[in-house]
PDB file of C-alpha atoms in Angstrom:
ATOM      1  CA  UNK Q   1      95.800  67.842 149.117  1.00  0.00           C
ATOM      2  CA  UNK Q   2      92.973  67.875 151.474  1.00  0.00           C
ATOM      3  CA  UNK Q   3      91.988  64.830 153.440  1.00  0.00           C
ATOM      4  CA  UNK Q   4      89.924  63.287 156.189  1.00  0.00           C
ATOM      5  CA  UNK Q   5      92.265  63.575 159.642  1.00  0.00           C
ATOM      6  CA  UNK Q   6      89.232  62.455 161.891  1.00  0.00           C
ATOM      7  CA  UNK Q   7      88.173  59.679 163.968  1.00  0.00           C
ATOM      8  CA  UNK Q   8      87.936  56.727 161.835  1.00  0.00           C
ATOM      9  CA  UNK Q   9      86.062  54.560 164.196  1.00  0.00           C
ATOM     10  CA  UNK Q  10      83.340  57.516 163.735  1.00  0.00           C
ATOM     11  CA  UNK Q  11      83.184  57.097 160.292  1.00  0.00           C
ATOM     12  CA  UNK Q  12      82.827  53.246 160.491  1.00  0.00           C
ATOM     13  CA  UNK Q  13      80.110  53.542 163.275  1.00  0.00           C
ATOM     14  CA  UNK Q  14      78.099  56.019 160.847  1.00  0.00           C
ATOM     15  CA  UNK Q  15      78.061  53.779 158.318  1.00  0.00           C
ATOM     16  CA  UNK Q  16      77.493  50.692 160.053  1.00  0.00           C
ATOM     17  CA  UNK Q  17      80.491  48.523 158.801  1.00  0.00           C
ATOM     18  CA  UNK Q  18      83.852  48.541 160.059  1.00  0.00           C
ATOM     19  CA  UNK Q  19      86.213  50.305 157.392  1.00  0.00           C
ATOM     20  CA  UNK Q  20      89.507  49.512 159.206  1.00  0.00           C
ATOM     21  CA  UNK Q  21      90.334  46.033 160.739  1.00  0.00           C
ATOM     22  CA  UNK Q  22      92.738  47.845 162.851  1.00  0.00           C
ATOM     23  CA  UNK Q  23      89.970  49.538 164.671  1.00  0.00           C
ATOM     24  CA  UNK Q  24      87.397  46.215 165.430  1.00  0.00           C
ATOM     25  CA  UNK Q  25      87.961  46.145 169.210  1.00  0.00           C
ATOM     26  CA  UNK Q  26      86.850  50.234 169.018  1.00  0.00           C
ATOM     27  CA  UNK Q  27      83.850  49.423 166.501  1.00  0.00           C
ATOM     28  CA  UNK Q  28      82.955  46.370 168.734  1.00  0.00           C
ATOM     29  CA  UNK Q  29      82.574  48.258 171.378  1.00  0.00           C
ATOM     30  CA  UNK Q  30      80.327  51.049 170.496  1.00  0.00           C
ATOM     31  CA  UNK Q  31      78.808  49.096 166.777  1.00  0.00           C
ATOM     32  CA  UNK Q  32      76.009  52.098 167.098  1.00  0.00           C
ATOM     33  CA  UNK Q  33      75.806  55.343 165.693  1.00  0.00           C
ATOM     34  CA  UNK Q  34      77.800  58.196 166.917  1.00  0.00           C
ATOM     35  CA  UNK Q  35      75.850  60.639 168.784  1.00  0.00           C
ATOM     36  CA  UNK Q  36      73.526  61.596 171.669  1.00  0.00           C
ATOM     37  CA  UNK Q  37      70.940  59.916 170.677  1.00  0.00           C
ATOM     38  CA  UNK Q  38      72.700  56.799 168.773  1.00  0.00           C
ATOM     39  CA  UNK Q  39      72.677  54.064 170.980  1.00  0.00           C
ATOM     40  CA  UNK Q  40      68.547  54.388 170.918  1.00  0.00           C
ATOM     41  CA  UNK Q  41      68.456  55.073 167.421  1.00  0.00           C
ATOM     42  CA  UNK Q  42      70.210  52.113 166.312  1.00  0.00           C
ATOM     43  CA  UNK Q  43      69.876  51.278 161.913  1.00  0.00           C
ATOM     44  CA  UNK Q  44      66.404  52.471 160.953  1.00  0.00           C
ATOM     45  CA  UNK Q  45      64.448  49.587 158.542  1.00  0.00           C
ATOM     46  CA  UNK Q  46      62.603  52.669 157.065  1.00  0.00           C
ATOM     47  CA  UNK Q  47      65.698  54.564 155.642  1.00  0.00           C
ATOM     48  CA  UNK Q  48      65.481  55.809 151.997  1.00  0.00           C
ATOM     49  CA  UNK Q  49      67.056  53.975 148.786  1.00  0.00           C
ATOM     50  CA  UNK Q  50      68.925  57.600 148.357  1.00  0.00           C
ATOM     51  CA  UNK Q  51      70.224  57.057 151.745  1.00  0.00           C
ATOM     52  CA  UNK Q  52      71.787  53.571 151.170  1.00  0.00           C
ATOM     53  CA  UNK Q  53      72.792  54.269 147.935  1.00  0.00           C
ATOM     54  CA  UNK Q  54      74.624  57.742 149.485  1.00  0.00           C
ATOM     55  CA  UNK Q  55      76.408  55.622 152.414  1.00  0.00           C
ATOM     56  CA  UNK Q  56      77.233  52.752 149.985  1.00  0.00           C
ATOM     57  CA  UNK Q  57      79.151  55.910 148.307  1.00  0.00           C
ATOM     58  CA  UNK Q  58      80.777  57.305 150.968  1.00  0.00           C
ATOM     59  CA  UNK Q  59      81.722  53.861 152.570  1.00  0.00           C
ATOM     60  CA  UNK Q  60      83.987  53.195 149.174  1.00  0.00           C
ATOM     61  CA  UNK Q  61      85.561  57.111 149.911  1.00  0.00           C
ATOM     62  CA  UNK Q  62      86.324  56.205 153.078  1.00  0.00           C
ATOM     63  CA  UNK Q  63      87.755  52.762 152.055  1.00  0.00           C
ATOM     64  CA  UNK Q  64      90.076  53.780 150.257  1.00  0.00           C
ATOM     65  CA  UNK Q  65      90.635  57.707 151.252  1.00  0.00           C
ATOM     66  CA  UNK Q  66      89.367  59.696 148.063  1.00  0.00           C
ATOM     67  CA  UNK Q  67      87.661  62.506 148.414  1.00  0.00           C
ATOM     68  CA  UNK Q  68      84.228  63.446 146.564  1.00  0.00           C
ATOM     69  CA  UNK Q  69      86.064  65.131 143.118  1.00  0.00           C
ATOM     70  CA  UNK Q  70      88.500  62.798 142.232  1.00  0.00           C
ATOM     71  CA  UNK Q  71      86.036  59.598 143.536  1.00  0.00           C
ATOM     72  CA  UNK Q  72      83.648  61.406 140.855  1.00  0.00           C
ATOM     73  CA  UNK Q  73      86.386  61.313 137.946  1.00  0.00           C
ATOM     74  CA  UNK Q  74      86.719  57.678 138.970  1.00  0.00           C
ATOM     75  CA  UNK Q  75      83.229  56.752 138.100  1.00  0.00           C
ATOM     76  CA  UNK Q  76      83.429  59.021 135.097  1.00  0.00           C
ATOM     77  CA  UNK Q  77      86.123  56.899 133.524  1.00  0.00           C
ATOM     78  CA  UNK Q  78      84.821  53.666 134.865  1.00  0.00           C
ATOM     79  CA  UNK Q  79      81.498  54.216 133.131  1.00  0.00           C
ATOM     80  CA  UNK Q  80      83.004  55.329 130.118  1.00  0.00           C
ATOM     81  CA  UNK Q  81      84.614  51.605 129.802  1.00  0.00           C
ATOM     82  CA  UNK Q  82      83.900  48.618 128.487  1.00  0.00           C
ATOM     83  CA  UNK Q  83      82.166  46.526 130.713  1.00  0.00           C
ATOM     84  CA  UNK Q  84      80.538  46.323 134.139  1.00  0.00           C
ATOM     85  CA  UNK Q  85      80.684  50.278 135.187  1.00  0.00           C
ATOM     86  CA  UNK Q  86      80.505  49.047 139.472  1.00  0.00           C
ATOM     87  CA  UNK Q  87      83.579  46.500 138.339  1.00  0.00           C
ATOM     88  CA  UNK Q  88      85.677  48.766 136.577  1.00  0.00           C
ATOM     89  CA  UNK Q  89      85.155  51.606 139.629  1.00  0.00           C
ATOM     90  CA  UNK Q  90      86.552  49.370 141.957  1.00  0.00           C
ATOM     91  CA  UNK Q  91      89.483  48.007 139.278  1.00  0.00           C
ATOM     92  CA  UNK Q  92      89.947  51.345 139.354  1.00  0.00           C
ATOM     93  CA  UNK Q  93      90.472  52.219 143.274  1.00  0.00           C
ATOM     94  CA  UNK Q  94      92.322  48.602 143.879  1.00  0.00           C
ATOM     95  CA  UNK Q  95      95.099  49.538 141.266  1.00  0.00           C
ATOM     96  CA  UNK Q  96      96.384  53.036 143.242  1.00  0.00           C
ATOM     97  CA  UNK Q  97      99.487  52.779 144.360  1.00  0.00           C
ATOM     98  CA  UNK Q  98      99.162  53.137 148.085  1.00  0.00           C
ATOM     99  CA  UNK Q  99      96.341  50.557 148.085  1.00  0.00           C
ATOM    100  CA  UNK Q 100      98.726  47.890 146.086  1.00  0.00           C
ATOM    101  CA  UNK Q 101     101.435  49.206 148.923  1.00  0.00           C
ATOM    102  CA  UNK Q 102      98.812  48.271 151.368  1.00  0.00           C
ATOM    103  CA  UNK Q 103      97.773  44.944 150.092  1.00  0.00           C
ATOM    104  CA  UNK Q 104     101.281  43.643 149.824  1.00  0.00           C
ATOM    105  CA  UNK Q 105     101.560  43.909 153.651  1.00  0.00           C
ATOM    106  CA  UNK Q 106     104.555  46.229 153.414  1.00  0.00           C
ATOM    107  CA  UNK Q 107     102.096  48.670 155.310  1.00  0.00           C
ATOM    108  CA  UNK Q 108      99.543  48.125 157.912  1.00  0.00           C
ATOM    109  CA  UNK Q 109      96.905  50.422 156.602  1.00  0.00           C
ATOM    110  CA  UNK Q 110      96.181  52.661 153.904  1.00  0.00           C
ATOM    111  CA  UNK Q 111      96.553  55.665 155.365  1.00  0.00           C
ATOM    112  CA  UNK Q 112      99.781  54.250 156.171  1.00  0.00           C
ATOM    113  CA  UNK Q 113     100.897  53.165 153.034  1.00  0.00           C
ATOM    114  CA  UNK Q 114      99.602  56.296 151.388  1.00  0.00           C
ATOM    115  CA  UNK Q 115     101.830  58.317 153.956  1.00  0.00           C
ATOM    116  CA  UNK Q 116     104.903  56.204 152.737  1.00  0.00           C
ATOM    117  CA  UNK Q 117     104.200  56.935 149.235  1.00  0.00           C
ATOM    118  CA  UNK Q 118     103.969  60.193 149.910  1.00  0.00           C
ATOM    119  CA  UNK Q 119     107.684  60.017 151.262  1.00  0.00           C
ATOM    120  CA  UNK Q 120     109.662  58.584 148.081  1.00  0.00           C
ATOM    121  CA  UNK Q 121     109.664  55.021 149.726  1.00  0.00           C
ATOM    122  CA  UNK Q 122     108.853  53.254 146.685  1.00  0.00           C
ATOM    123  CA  UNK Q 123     109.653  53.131 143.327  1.00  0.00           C
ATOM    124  CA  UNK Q 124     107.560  51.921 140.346  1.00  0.00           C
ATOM    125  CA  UNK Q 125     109.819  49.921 137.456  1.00  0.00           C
ATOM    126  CA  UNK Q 126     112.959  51.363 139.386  1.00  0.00           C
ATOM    127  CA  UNK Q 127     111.596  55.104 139.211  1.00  0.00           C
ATOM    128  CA  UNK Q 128     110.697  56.850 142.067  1.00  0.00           C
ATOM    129  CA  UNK Q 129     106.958  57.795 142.819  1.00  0.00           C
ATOM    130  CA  UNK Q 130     105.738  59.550 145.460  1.00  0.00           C
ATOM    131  CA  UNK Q 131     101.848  60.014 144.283  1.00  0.00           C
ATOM    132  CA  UNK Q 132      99.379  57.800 146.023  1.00  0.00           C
ATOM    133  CA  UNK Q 133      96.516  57.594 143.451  1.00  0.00           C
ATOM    134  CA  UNK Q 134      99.562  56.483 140.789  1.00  0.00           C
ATOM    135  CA  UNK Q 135      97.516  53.622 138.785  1.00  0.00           C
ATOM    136  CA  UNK Q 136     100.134  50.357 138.692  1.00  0.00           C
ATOM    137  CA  UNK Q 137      99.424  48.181 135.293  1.00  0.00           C
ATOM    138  CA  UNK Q 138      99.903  44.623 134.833  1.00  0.00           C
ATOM    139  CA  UNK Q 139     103.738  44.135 134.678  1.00  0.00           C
ATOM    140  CA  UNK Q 140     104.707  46.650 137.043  1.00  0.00           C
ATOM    141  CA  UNK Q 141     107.125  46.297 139.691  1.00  0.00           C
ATOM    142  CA  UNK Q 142     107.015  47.865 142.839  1.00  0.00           C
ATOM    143  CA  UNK Q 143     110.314  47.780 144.979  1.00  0.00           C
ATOM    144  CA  UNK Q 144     110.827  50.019 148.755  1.00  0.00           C
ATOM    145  CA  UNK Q 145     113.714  52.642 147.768  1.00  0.00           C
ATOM    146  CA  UNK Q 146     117.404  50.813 149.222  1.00  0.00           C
ATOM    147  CA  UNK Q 147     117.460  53.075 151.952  1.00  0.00           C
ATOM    148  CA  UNK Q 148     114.385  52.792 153.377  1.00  0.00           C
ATOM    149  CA  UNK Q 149     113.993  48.422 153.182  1.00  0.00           C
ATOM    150  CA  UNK Q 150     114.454  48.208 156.934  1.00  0.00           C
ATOM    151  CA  UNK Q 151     112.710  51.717 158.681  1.00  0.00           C
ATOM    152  CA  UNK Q 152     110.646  51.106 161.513  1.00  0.00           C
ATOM    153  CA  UNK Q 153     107.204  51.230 159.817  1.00  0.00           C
ATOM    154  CA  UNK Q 154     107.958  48.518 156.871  1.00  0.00           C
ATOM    155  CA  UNK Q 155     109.607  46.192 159.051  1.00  0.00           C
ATOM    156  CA  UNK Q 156     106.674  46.335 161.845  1.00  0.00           C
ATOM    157  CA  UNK Q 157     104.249  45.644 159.064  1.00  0.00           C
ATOM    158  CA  UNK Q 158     106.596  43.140 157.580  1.00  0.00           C
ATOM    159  CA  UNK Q 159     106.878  41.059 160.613  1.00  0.00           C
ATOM    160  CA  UNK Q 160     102.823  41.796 161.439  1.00  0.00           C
ATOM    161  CA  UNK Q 161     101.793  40.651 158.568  1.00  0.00           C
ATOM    162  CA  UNK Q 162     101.270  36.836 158.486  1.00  0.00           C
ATOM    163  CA  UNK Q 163      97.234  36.833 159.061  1.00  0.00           C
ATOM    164  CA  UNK Q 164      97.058  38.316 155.649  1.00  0.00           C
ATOM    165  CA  UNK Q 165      95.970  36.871 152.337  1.00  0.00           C
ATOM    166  CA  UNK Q 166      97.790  38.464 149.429  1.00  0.00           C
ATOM    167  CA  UNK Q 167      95.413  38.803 146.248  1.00  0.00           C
ATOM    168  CA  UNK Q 168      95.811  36.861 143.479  1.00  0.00           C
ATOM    169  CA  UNK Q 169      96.587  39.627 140.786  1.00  0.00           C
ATOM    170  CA  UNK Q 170     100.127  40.632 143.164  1.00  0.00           C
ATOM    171  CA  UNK Q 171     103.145  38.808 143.533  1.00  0.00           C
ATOM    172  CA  UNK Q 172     104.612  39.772 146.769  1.00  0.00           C
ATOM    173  CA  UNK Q 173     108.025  39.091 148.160  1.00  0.00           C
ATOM    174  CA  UNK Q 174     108.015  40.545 151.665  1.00  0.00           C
ATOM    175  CA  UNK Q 175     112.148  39.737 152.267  1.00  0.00           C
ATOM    176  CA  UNK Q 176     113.167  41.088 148.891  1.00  0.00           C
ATOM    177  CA  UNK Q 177     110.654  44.168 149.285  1.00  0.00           C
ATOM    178  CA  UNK Q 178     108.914  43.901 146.012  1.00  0.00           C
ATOM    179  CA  UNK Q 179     105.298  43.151 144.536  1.00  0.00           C
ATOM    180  CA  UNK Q 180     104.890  42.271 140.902  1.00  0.00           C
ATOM    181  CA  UNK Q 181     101.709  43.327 140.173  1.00  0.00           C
ATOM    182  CA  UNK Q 182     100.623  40.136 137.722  1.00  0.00           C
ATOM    183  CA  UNK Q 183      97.128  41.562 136.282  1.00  0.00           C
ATOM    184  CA  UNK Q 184      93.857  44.228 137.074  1.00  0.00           C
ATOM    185  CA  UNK Q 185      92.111  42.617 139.468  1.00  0.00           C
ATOM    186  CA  UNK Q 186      88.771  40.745 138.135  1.00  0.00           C
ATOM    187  CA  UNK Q 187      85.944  41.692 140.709  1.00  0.00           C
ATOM    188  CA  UNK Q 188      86.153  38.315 142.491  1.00  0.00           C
ATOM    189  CA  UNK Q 189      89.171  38.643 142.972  1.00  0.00           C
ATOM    190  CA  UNK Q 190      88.563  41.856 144.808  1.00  0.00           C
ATOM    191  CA  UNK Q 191      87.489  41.160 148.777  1.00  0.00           C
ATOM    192  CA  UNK Q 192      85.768  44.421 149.824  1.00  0.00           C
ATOM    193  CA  UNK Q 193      82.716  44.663 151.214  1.00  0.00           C
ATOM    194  CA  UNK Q 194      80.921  46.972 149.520  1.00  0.00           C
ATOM    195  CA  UNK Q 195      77.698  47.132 146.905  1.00  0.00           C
ATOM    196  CA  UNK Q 196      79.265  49.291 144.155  1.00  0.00           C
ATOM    197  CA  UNK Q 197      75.949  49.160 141.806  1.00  0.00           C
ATOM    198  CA  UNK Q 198      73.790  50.876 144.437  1.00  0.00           C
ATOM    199  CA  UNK Q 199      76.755  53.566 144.036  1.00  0.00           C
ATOM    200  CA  UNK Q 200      76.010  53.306 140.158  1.00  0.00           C
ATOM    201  CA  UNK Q 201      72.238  53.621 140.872  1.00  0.00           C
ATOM    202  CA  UNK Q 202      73.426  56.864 142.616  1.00  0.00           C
ATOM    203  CA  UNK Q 203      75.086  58.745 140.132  1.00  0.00           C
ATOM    204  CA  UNK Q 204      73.031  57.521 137.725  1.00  0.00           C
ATOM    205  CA  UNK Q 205      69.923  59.652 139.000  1.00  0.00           C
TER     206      UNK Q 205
END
């Protein structure tokens, strides 16, 4: 499946918010728009509702590395739900596989985790997935395949990861290589920074 292989720093400095913590001393250092003319350009006050609504959109892709058809079938289900249609988009996103992977801390970023998934590391309820957009449901249990508890990549994000916060809605145990995923998230339980309705207001035109 196709997917973005560029710089990510670019992508963050387009959009004006940093997308991967991994990247803040490269975004801190240039926190302008790529280009020529960027640095003189700066964030325009004029810009267009269409505009912020459009980066507010592709901020999320980026975020969590879906591409414009499947984020598309994401909203479609998401409005078709009960409920807030912005709330159940991101319910949506936060419950893929490789982004549970990643907010477990048994991978540094998403790309990462998604990579691992992609591999047969984990298994879901003691089967084997290797699909990254796999939606997890309350009750599930994720656990890294026998073979692979102690390869480089796990145990370097492992031993990394003490600055994190683990959501609420997971129950991680980092030694035993397992998350319990305890419930959806609820929207505040959800730390992104983004403004899903103005992505709402988008598709909505």
């Amino acid at each position: 499946m196709a997917r973005y292989l560029g710089p990510r720093t670019r992508k963050s400095r387009r959009l004006g918010q940093l997308l991967d913590d991994n990247k803040a001393k490269y975004y801190d250092r240039r926190p302008y728009p790529p280009g020529e003319h960027g640095r003189r350009r700066g964030r325009r006050s004029n810009d267009s509702d269409y505009l912020h609504q459009l980066r507010e959109k592709q901020k999320i892709r980026q975020i969590y590395g879906v591409l414009e058809r499947q984020f598309r079938r994401y909203y479609q289900e998401a409005a078709r739900r009960r409920g807030i249609t912005g709330d159940n988009l991101l319910q949506i996103l936060e419950c893929r596989l490789d982004n549970v992977v990643y907010r477990s801390g048994l991978a540094r970023t998403r790309p990462q985790a998604r990579q691992l998934v992609n591999h047969g590391h984990f298994r879901v309820n003691d089967r084997k997935v290797d699909i990254p957009s796999y939606r997890v449901r309350a009750g599930d249990l994720v656990t890294v395949k026998p073979r692979s508890r102690d390869i480089i990549v796990i145990r370097h994000a492992v031993d990394t990861s003490g600055d994190r916060r683990t959501p609420e809605w997971l129950e991680v145990g980092l030694d035993e290589r397992r998350i319990l995923v305890r419930d959806v998230p609820k929207r505040e339980q959800i730390d992104t920074a983004v403004r899903e309705q103005l992505v709402v207001e988008l598709y909505s035109r």
